[in-house]
Short mmCIF file of C-alpha atoms in Angstrom, two decimals:
data_model
loop_
_atom_site.label_atom_id
_atom_site.label_comp_id
_atom_site.label_asym_id
_atom_site.label_seq_id
_atom_site.Cartn_x
_atom_site.Cartn_y
_atom_site.Cartn_z
CA LYS A 1 136.87 99.24 94.90
CA GLN A 2 133.71 99.58 96.38
CA GLU A 3 133.90 97.43 99.97
CA VAL A 4 130.79 97.32 102.05
CA THR A 5 130.83 96.22 105.68
CA GLN A 6 128.43 94.94 108.10
CA ILE A 7 129.01 95.15 112.04
CA PRO A 8 128.14 92.98 114.04
CA ALA A 9 128.46 89.60 112.10
CA ALA A 10 126.07 88.21 114.20
CA LEU A 11 123.43 89.50 116.93
CA SER A 12 121.20 87.81 119.71
CA VAL A 13 118.44 89.88 120.90
CA PRO A 14 115.31 88.59 122.67
CA GLU A 15 111.58 88.69 121.33
CA GLY A 16 110.11 92.17 121.40
CA GLU A 17 113.08 94.12 121.32
CA ASN A 18 113.93 96.96 118.73
CA LEU A 19 117.14 96.65 116.99
CA VAL A 20 119.26 98.26 114.62
CA LEU A 21 121.48 96.59 111.92
CA ASN A 22 124.61 98.45 110.52
CA CYS A 23 125.97 99.10 107.03
CA SER A 24 128.73 101.04 105.94
CA PHE A 25 130.44 101.44 102.27
CA THR A 26 133.91 103.04 100.81
CA ASP A 27 132.80 105.09 97.93
CA SER A 28 129.84 107.32 98.51
CA ALA A 29 129.14 107.49 95.04
CA ILE A 30 126.28 105.22 95.22
CA TYR A 31 123.49 105.20 92.89
CA ASN A 32 121.07 103.05 95.84
CA LEU A 33 121.59 100.81 98.29
CA GLN A 34 119.50 97.34 98.97
CA TRP A 35 118.61 95.42 101.84
CA PHE A 36 118.09 91.78 101.89
CA ARG A 37 117.22 88.96 103.93
CA GLN A 38 118.40 85.45 103.46
CA ASP A 39 117.20 82.27 105.56
CA PRO A 40 118.98 79.41 105.78
CA GLY A 41 119.62 77.19 102.70
CA LYS A 42 117.72 79.88 100.80
CA GLY A 43 117.72 82.38 98.04
CA LEU A 44 117.75 86.05 98.71
CA THR A 45 114.49 88.25 99.31
CA SER A 46 114.43 92.10 98.66
CA LEU A 47 113.53 94.01 101.84
CA LEU A 48 114.18 97.55 100.85
CA LEU A 49 116.07 99.65 98.20
CA ILE A 50 116.75 103.18 99.05
CA GLN A 51 117.86 105.38 96.09
CA SER A 52 120.74 107.81 96.28
CA SER A 53 118.42 110.58 96.19
CA GLN A 54 116.29 109.27 99.20
CA ARG A 55 116.99 109.36 103.37
CA GLU A 56 114.88 106.58 104.00
CA GLN A 57 112.47 103.64 103.19
CA THR A 58 109.78 101.72 105.10
CA SER A 59 108.02 98.81 104.97
CA GLY A 60 105.85 97.67 107.63
CA ARG A 61 108.10 97.25 110.76
CA LEU A 62 111.48 97.64 108.67
CA ASN A 63 112.86 101.05 108.19
CA ALA A 64 116.04 101.76 106.27
CA SER A 65 117.95 105.10 106.47
CA LEU A 66 120.55 106.47 103.90
CA ASP A 67 123.18 108.86 105.09
CA LYS A 68 125.00 108.73 101.59
CA SER A 69 128.02 111.25 102.46
CA SER A 70 129.36 109.00 105.59
CA GLY A 71 128.88 106.10 104.04
CA ARG A 72 126.22 104.40 106.23
CA SER A 73 123.19 102.84 106.27
CA THR A 74 121.15 101.16 108.98
CA LEU A 75 118.38 98.74 108.76
CA TYR A 76 116.08 99.18 111.92
CA ILE A 77 113.55 96.34 112.91
CA ALA A 78 110.71 97.31 115.34
CA ALA A 79 109.39 94.64 117.92
CA SER A 80 111.40 91.86 116.83
CA GLN A 81 109.85 88.45 116.29
CA PRO A 82 111.46 85.08 116.22
CA GLY A 83 110.32 85.06 112.52
CA ASP A 84 112.88 87.57 112.00
CA SER A 85 115.84 85.25 112.59
CA ALA A 86 117.87 85.36 109.22
CA THR A 87 120.81 86.71 107.83
CA TYR A 88 120.51 90.29 106.59
CA LEU A 89 122.75 91.38 103.64
CA CYS A 90 122.93 95.24 102.43
CA ALA A 91 124.37 95.60 98.85
CA VAL A 92 125.13 99.04 96.98
CA THR A 93 125.04 99.98 93.31
CA SER A 94 128.16 101.97 92.39
CA GLY A 95 130.35 102.26 89.56
CA ALA A 96 130.33 104.72 86.53
CA GLY A 97 128.36 102.98 84.03
CA SER A 98 128.83 99.44 85.72
CA TYR A 99 126.05 99.55 87.95
CA GLN A 100 127.09 96.40 89.47
CA LEU A 101 125.92 95.32 93.26
CA THR A 102 128.77 95.04 95.98
CA PHE A 103 127.41 92.96 98.65
CA GLY A 104 128.44 93.06 102.54
CA LYS A 105 128.91 89.65 104.45
CA GLY A 106 125.91 89.83 106.27
CA THR A 107 124.64 89.96 109.95
CA LYS A 108 123.26 86.96 111.35
CA LEU A 109 120.14 87.90 113.38
CA SER A 110 118.57 85.67 116.39
CA VAL A 111 115.36 86.40 118.09
CA ILE A 112 114.81 84.72 121.26
CA PRO A 113 111.47 83.86 121.93
CA ASN B 1 104.33 84.12 89.11
CA ALA B 2 107.22 81.64 89.89
CA GLY B 3 109.95 84.25 90.00
CA VAL B 4 113.48 83.13 89.34
CA THR B 5 113.70 79.67 89.23
CA GLN B 6 117.19 77.45 89.28
CA THR B 7 117.80 73.57 88.40
CA PRO B 8 119.35 71.74 89.86
CA LYS B 9 118.90 72.59 93.80
CA PHE B 10 121.74 70.27 94.38
CA GLN B 11 124.38 68.86 92.36
CA VAL B 12 128.00 66.87 93.32
CA LEU B 13 130.87 66.87 90.29
CA LYS B 14 134.08 65.19 90.39
CA THR B 15 136.89 67.10 89.28
CA GLY B 16 137.15 67.81 85.26
CA GLN B 17 133.64 67.37 85.09
CA SER B 18 131.11 69.97 83.16
CA MET B 19 127.87 70.93 83.93
CA THR B 20 125.03 73.69 82.96
CA LEU B 21 123.14 75.22 85.55
CA GLN B 22 120.13 76.63 84.42
CA CYS B 23 118.15 79.89 85.35
CA ALA B 24 114.79 80.93 84.11
CA GLN B 25 112.64 83.95 85.21
CA ASP B 26 109.12 84.97 84.57
CA MET B 27 108.58 88.94 85.20
CA ASN B 28 109.56 90.02 81.45
CA HIS B 29 112.75 90.97 83.04
CA ASN B 30 115.73 92.60 80.75
CA SER B 31 119.08 91.80 83.17
CA MET B 32 120.01 88.78 84.40
CA TYR B 33 123.06 87.68 86.83
CA TRP B 34 125.00 85.11 88.37
CA TYR B 35 126.70 85.19 91.28
CA ARG B 36 128.28 82.72 93.58
CA GLN B 37 128.50 83.12 97.61
CA ASP B 38 131.29 81.50 99.66
CA PRO B 39 131.79 81.59 103.35
CA GLY B 40 133.60 84.79 104.48
CA MET B 41 133.63 86.12 100.80
CA GLY B 42 129.93 87.27 100.50
CA LEU B 43 128.25 87.07 97.04
CA ARG B 44 130.61 87.99 94.21
CA LEU B 45 129.04 88.50 90.66
CA ILE B 46 130.12 86.15 87.88
CA TYR B 47 128.68 87.26 84.69
CA TYR B 48 125.66 89.38 83.66
CA SER B 49 123.28 89.86 80.73
CA ALA B 50 122.55 93.66 80.65
CA SER B 51 119.70 92.51 77.84
CA GLU B 52 119.42 89.70 75.63
CA GLY B 53 121.83 89.12 73.46
CA THR B 54 124.58 90.77 75.32
CA THR B 55 126.76 89.00 78.24
CA ASP B 56 129.45 90.64 80.23
CA LYS B 57 131.91 89.30 82.67
CA GLY B 58 131.79 90.33 86.49
CA GLU B 59 134.07 90.36 89.61
CA VAL B 60 135.10 86.46 88.92
CA PRO B 61 134.36 84.87 85.58
CA ASN B 62 137.17 82.56 85.33
CA GLY B 63 136.41 78.85 84.80
CA TYR B 64 132.53 79.74 83.98
CA ASN B 65 130.98 80.32 80.63
CA VAL B 66 127.25 81.93 80.40
CA SER B 67 124.99 82.28 77.37
CA ARG B 68 121.54 84.23 77.37
CA LEU B 69 119.28 81.77 75.52
CA ASN B 70 116.40 84.38 75.21
CA LYS B 71 114.82 86.85 77.50
CA ARG B 72 113.69 84.62 80.27
CA GLU B 73 116.64 82.14 80.04
CA PHE B 74 120.19 82.43 81.41
CA SER B 75 122.62 79.65 82.06
CA LEU B 76 125.98 79.21 83.74
CA ARG B 77 128.29 76.35 82.51
CA LEU B 78 131.22 74.91 84.14
CA GLU B 79 133.34 73.37 81.73
CA SER B 80 135.99 71.54 83.72
CA ALA B 81 135.25 71.60 87.41
CA ALA B 82 137.57 72.46 90.15
CA PRO B 83 137.43 71.85 94.10
CA SER B 84 137.53 75.80 94.54
CA GLN B 85 134.08 76.13 92.53
CA THR B 86 132.32 74.19 94.85
CA SER B 87 130.29 77.47 96.42
CA VAL B 88 126.40 78.18 96.27
CA TYR B 89 125.24 79.66 93.18
CA PHE B 90 122.35 82.54 92.91
CA CYS B 91 120.41 83.69 89.62
CA ALA B 92 119.18 87.09 89.87
CA SER B 93 117.03 89.15 87.26
CA SER B 94 116.05 93.12 87.13
CA ALA B 95 113.76 94.84 85.55
CA ASP B 96 116.37 96.68 83.38
CA TRP B 97 120.04 97.64 83.58
CA GLY B 98 120.63 100.94 85.29
CA TYR B 99 120.80 102.49 88.48
CA TYR B 100 117.30 101.72 89.66
CA ASN B 101 118.07 97.77 89.66
CA GLU B 102 116.30 96.12 92.47
CA GLN B 103 117.17 92.77 91.96
CA PHE B 104 115.26 89.53 92.68
CA PHE B 105 117.04 86.20 93.25
CA GLY B 106 116.72 82.70 93.01
CA PRO B 107 116.66 79.63 95.64
CA GLY B 108 120.19 78.89 94.34
CA THR B 109 122.31 75.71 93.39
CA ARG B 110 124.54 73.88 95.90
CA LEU B 111 127.31 72.71 94.21
CA THR B 112 130.33 70.33 95.31
CA VAL B 113 133.09 69.58 93.63
CA LEU B 114 134.96 66.54 94.83
#
């Protein structure tokens, strides 16, 4: 059974810092990996999706990398801002024919002004 | 273009009551999903509909039923609510069922069962 782990569970950084969020998964036979952002009391917003054949995806200040063989992904946030404060979730699509998303429990990010 | 909408936003039920959570999407997506989110558990798939006219169980289907009413709408029904079903429920959709299935989420329904 696929398991997704995100460490740390919470992270606090000063504004302007570059930071990295980590995601690991136990079964490397994934189709893709997706990073989401969740604001308190809100739904999930899709940030980036990396296909299994890709190594990274970029959107603005965000860069996500994927190392499928080692079962790891990182989300790099450049020049962090208070508005980046949220919980970040990663999820993988795996399972032959099932295509179901398995989520990590998230990293709660606080960017201090 | 509202994306994925859910009603109601909040609901309080007593044990044994029934209710239906509604979800609609306006992105012409084929696939729709229902998840629940619990503290310390992450999001877990309850049911999904790969395409109009089909539904299948996810990881935690017990106590729930679903209906894919048409291409736009996918409802989740609790026939006899239990305190263990207190959770935040999210509906999501994706263009298709398959390996490229970027999912888009609604704002959630916060359900409390007393």
